[in-house]
């Protein structure tokens, strides 16, 4: 192998790795991805730290859902093929509910999750 070929391989390798990393990027620090589908949120339990801003990155795989977290005064639609971002800074520790507030079918009433804010 000549040197130019080896360099080309190295460059191609790192580009492929970069592309892979982009496609499979973990949520950025301070971000939590939550995926909505009939009739659940994944994850259904999210742990965050008190006093640290957290951005929920919300997506839906099927239809429009709602995301409501009354204790923090937030609600938004979650629309398919779109990322919806909501940021809170939880100043109180405890366990708080979030749920879908757009009727989405037979299991809608059970579509919810739990936010745990730890000290
Ligand atoms: Cu629903």
PDB file of C-alpha atoms and ligand atoms in Angstrom:
ATOM      1  CA  UNK A   1       0.000   0.000   0.000  1.00  0.00           C
ATOM      2  CA  UNK A   2       1.328   3.398  -0.791  1.00  0.00           C
ATOM      3  CA  UNK A   3       1.165   6.212   1.634  1.00  0.00           C
ATOM      4  CA  UNK A   4      -1.517   8.192  -0.194  1.00  0.00           C
ATOM      5  CA  UNK A   5      -3.837   5.186  -0.171  1.00  0.00           C
ATOM      6  CA  UNK A   6      -3.351   4.691   3.560  1.00  0.00           C
ATOM      7  CA  UNK A   7      -4.122   8.345   4.234  1.00  0.00           C
ATOM      8  CA  UNK A   8      -7.261   8.052   2.078  1.00  0.00           C
ATOM      9  CA  UNK A   9      -8.337   5.051   4.151  1.00  0.00           C
ATOM     10  CA  UNK A  10      -7.749   6.909   7.377  1.00  0.00           C
ATOM     11  CA  UNK A  11      -9.771   9.911   6.196  1.00  0.00           C
ATOM     12  CA  UNK A  12     -12.595   7.702   4.931  1.00  0.00           C
ATOM     13  CA  UNK A  13     -12.593   5.839   8.241  1.00  0.00           C
ATOM     14  CA  UNK A  14     -12.878   8.924  10.362  1.00  0.00           C
ATOM     15  CA  UNK A  15     -15.618  10.376   8.136  1.00  0.00           C
ATOM     16  CA  UNK A  16     -17.596   7.166   8.479  1.00  0.00           C
ATOM     17  CA  UNK A  17     -17.119   7.240  12.222  1.00  0.00           C
ATOM     18  CA  UNK A  18     -18.221  10.864  12.365  1.00  0.00           C
ATOM     19  CA  UNK A  19     -21.330  10.072  10.320  1.00  0.00           C
ATOM     20  CA  UNK A  20     -22.088   7.129  12.590  1.00  0.00           C
ATOM     21  CA  UNK A  21     -21.637   9.299  15.672  1.00  0.00           C
ATOM     22  CA  UNK A  22     -24.018  11.893  14.234  1.00  0.00           C
ATOM     23  CA  UNK A  23     -26.706   9.320  13.474  1.00  0.00           C
ATOM     24  CA  UNK A  24     -26.404   7.694  16.866  1.00  0.00           C
ATOM     25  CA  UNK A  25     -25.635  10.755  18.917  1.00  0.00           C
ATOM     26  CA  UNK A  26     -26.612  10.380  22.507  1.00  0.00           C
ATOM     27  CA  UNK A  27     -28.711  13.234  23.762  1.00  0.00           C
ATOM     28  CA  UNK A  28     -26.568  16.256  24.415  1.00  0.00           C
ATOM     29  CA  UNK A  29     -25.844  17.114  28.041  1.00  0.00           C
ATOM     30  CA  UNK A  30     -28.961  18.509  29.606  1.00  0.00           C
ATOM     31  CA  UNK A  31     -31.220  16.943  26.989  1.00  0.00           C
ATOM     32  CA  UNK A  32     -33.591  14.050  27.475  1.00  0.00           C
ATOM     33  CA  UNK A  33     -35.217  12.428  24.462  1.00  0.00           C
ATOM     34  CA  UNK A  34     -38.761  11.230  24.957  1.00  0.00           C
ATOM     35  CA  UNK A  35     -40.562   9.384  22.210  1.00  0.00           C
ATOM     36  CA  UNK A  36     -44.336   9.274  22.135  1.00  0.00           C
ATOM     37  CA  UNK A  37     -46.392   6.543  20.499  1.00  0.00           C
ATOM     38  CA  UNK A  38     -49.839   5.033  21.062  1.00  0.00           C
ATOM     39  CA  UNK A  39     -50.058   4.743  24.092  1.00  0.00           C
ATOM     40  CA  UNK A  40     -46.799   5.320  25.876  1.00  0.00           C
ATOM     41  CA  UNK A  41     -43.856   7.555  26.375  1.00  0.00           C
ATOM     42  CA  UNK A  42     -40.384   6.071  26.110  1.00  0.00           C
ATOM     43  CA  UNK A  43     -38.815   6.390  28.547  1.00  0.00           C
ATOM     44  CA  UNK A  44     -41.729   6.376  30.966  1.00  0.00           C
ATOM     45  CA  UNK A  45     -39.442   7.393  33.821  1.00  0.00           C
ATOM     46  CA  UNK A  46     -36.949  10.236  33.577  1.00  0.00           C
ATOM     47  CA  UNK A  47     -34.501  11.239  36.309  1.00  0.00           C
ATOM     48  CA  UNK A  48     -33.059  14.736  36.470  1.00  0.00           C
ATOM     49  CA  UNK A  49     -31.166  16.838  38.998  1.00  0.00           C
ATOM     50  CA  UNK A  50     -32.746  19.634  40.939  1.00  0.00           C
ATOM     51  CA  UNK A  51     -31.583  23.072  39.811  1.00  0.00           C
ATOM     52  CA  UNK A  52     -30.143  21.864  36.489  1.00  0.00           C
ATOM     53  CA  UNK A  53     -31.891  22.934  33.294  1.00  0.00           C
ATOM     54  CA  UNK A  54     -33.204  20.028  31.271  1.00  0.00           C
ATOM     55  CA  UNK A  55     -34.527  20.128  27.726  1.00  0.00           C
ATOM     56  CA  UNK A  56     -37.030  17.505  26.730  1.00  0.00           C
ATOM     57  CA  UNK A  57     -36.632  16.593  23.074  1.00  0.00           C
ATOM     58  CA  UNK A  58     -40.031  15.229  22.140  1.00  0.00           C
ATOM     59  CA  UNK A  59     -40.861  13.148  19.077  1.00  0.00           C
ATOM     60  CA  UNK A  60     -43.800  11.057  17.961  1.00  0.00           C
ATOM     61  CA  UNK A  61     -43.612   7.923  15.838  1.00  0.00           C
ATOM     62  CA  UNK A  62     -47.271   7.788  14.828  1.00  0.00           C
ATOM     63  CA  UNK A  63     -49.634  10.681  15.367  1.00  0.00           C
ATOM     64  CA  UNK A  64     -49.989  13.923  17.223  1.00  0.00           C
ATOM     65  CA  UNK A  65     -49.780  13.525  20.978  1.00  0.00           C
ATOM     66  CA  UNK A  66     -49.702  16.001  23.798  1.00  0.00           C
ATOM     67  CA  UNK A  67     -47.093  16.458  26.498  1.00  0.00           C
ATOM     68  CA  UNK A  68     -48.295  17.985  29.722  1.00  0.00           C
ATOM     69  CA  UNK A  69     -46.407  18.395  32.967  1.00  0.00           C
ATOM     70  CA  UNK A  70     -48.711  20.419  35.184  1.00  0.00           C
ATOM     71  CA  UNK A  71     -46.292  20.800  38.098  1.00  0.00           C
ATOM     72  CA  UNK A  72     -43.971  22.777  35.842  1.00  0.00           C
ATOM     73  CA  UNK A  73     -46.639  24.556  33.868  1.00  0.00           C
ATOM     74  CA  UNK A  74     -45.692  23.110  30.529  1.00  0.00           C
ATOM     75  CA  UNK A  75     -47.685  21.587  27.739  1.00  0.00           C
ATOM     76  CA  UNK A  76     -47.012  21.195  24.058  1.00  0.00           C
ATOM     77  CA  UNK A  77     -48.085  19.212  21.044  1.00  0.00           C
ATOM     78  CA  UNK A  78     -45.773  16.452  19.817  1.00  0.00           C
ATOM     79  CA  UNK A  79     -46.054  16.332  16.046  1.00  0.00           C
ATOM     80  CA  UNK A  80     -44.668  13.467  13.920  1.00  0.00           C
ATOM     81  CA  UNK A  81     -41.480  14.129  11.942  1.00  0.00           C
ATOM     82  CA  UNK A  82     -40.540  17.033  14.126  1.00  0.00           C
ATOM     83  CA  UNK A  83     -38.533  17.585  17.299  1.00  0.00           C
ATOM     84  CA  UNK A  84     -40.312  19.639  19.892  1.00  0.00           C
ATOM     85  CA  UNK A  85     -38.150  21.075  22.652  1.00  0.00           C
ATOM     86  CA  UNK A  86     -39.262  22.196  26.062  1.00  0.00           C
ATOM     87  CA  UNK A  87     -36.849  23.340  28.747  1.00  0.00           C
ATOM     88  CA  UNK A  88     -37.447  23.490  32.470  1.00  0.00           C
ATOM     89  CA  UNK A  89     -35.254  24.067  35.481  1.00  0.00           C
ATOM     90  CA  UNK A  90     -36.777  21.948  38.232  1.00  0.00           C
ATOM     91  CA  UNK A  91     -36.336  23.802  41.501  1.00  0.00           C
ATOM     92  CA  UNK A  92     -38.158  21.239  43.621  1.00  0.00           C
ATOM     93  CA  UNK A  93     -37.225  17.636  44.252  1.00  0.00           C
ATOM     94  CA  UNK A  94     -39.869  14.981  44.034  1.00  0.00           C
ATOM     95  CA  UNK A  95     -41.896  12.862  41.672  1.00  0.00           C
ATOM     96  CA  UNK A  96     -44.029  14.519  39.033  1.00  0.00           C
ATOM     97  CA  UNK A  97     -46.339  13.222  36.351  1.00  0.00           C
ATOM     98  CA  UNK A  98     -46.354  13.890  32.645  1.00  0.00           C
ATOM     99  CA  UNK A  99     -49.017  12.667  30.307  1.00  0.00           C
ATOM    100  CA  UNK A 100     -50.606  12.918  26.907  1.00  0.00           C
ATOM    101  CA  UNK A 101     -53.438  15.432  26.796  1.00  0.00           C
ATOM    102  CA  UNK A 102     -54.600  14.891  23.223  1.00  0.00           C
ATOM    103  CA  UNK A 103     -57.004  12.013  22.834  1.00  0.00           C
ATOM    104  CA  UNK A 104     -55.122   9.466  20.747  1.00  0.00           C
ATOM    105  CA  UNK A 105     -57.209   6.291  21.040  1.00  0.00           C
ATOM    106  CA  UNK A 106     -58.269   3.528  23.403  1.00  0.00           C
ATOM    107  CA  UNK A 107     -55.148   3.558  25.596  1.00  0.00           C
ATOM    108  CA  UNK A 108     -54.882   7.320  25.820  1.00  0.00           C
ATOM    109  CA  UNK A 109     -55.934   7.566  29.458  1.00  0.00           C
ATOM    110  CA  UNK A 110     -52.939   5.460  30.497  1.00  0.00           C
ATOM    111  CA  UNK A 111     -50.386   7.341  28.427  1.00  0.00           C
ATOM    112  CA  UNK A 112     -48.108   8.932  30.943  1.00  0.00           C
ATOM    113  CA  UNK A 113     -44.761   8.959  32.654  1.00  0.00           C
ATOM    114  CA  UNK A 114     -42.911  10.063  35.751  1.00  0.00           C
ATOM    115  CA  UNK A 115     -40.284  12.732  36.195  1.00  0.00           C
ATOM    116  CA  UNK A 116     -38.051  12.151  39.215  1.00  0.00           C
ATOM    117  CA  UNK A 117     -36.180  15.234  40.371  1.00  0.00           C
ATOM    118  CA  UNK A 118     -33.316  14.311  42.677  1.00  0.00           C
ATOM    119  CA  UNK A 119     -31.428  16.550  45.054  1.00  0.00           C
TER     120      UNK A 119
HETATM  121 CU1  LIG B   1     -53.133  10.531  24.036  1.00  0.00          CU
END
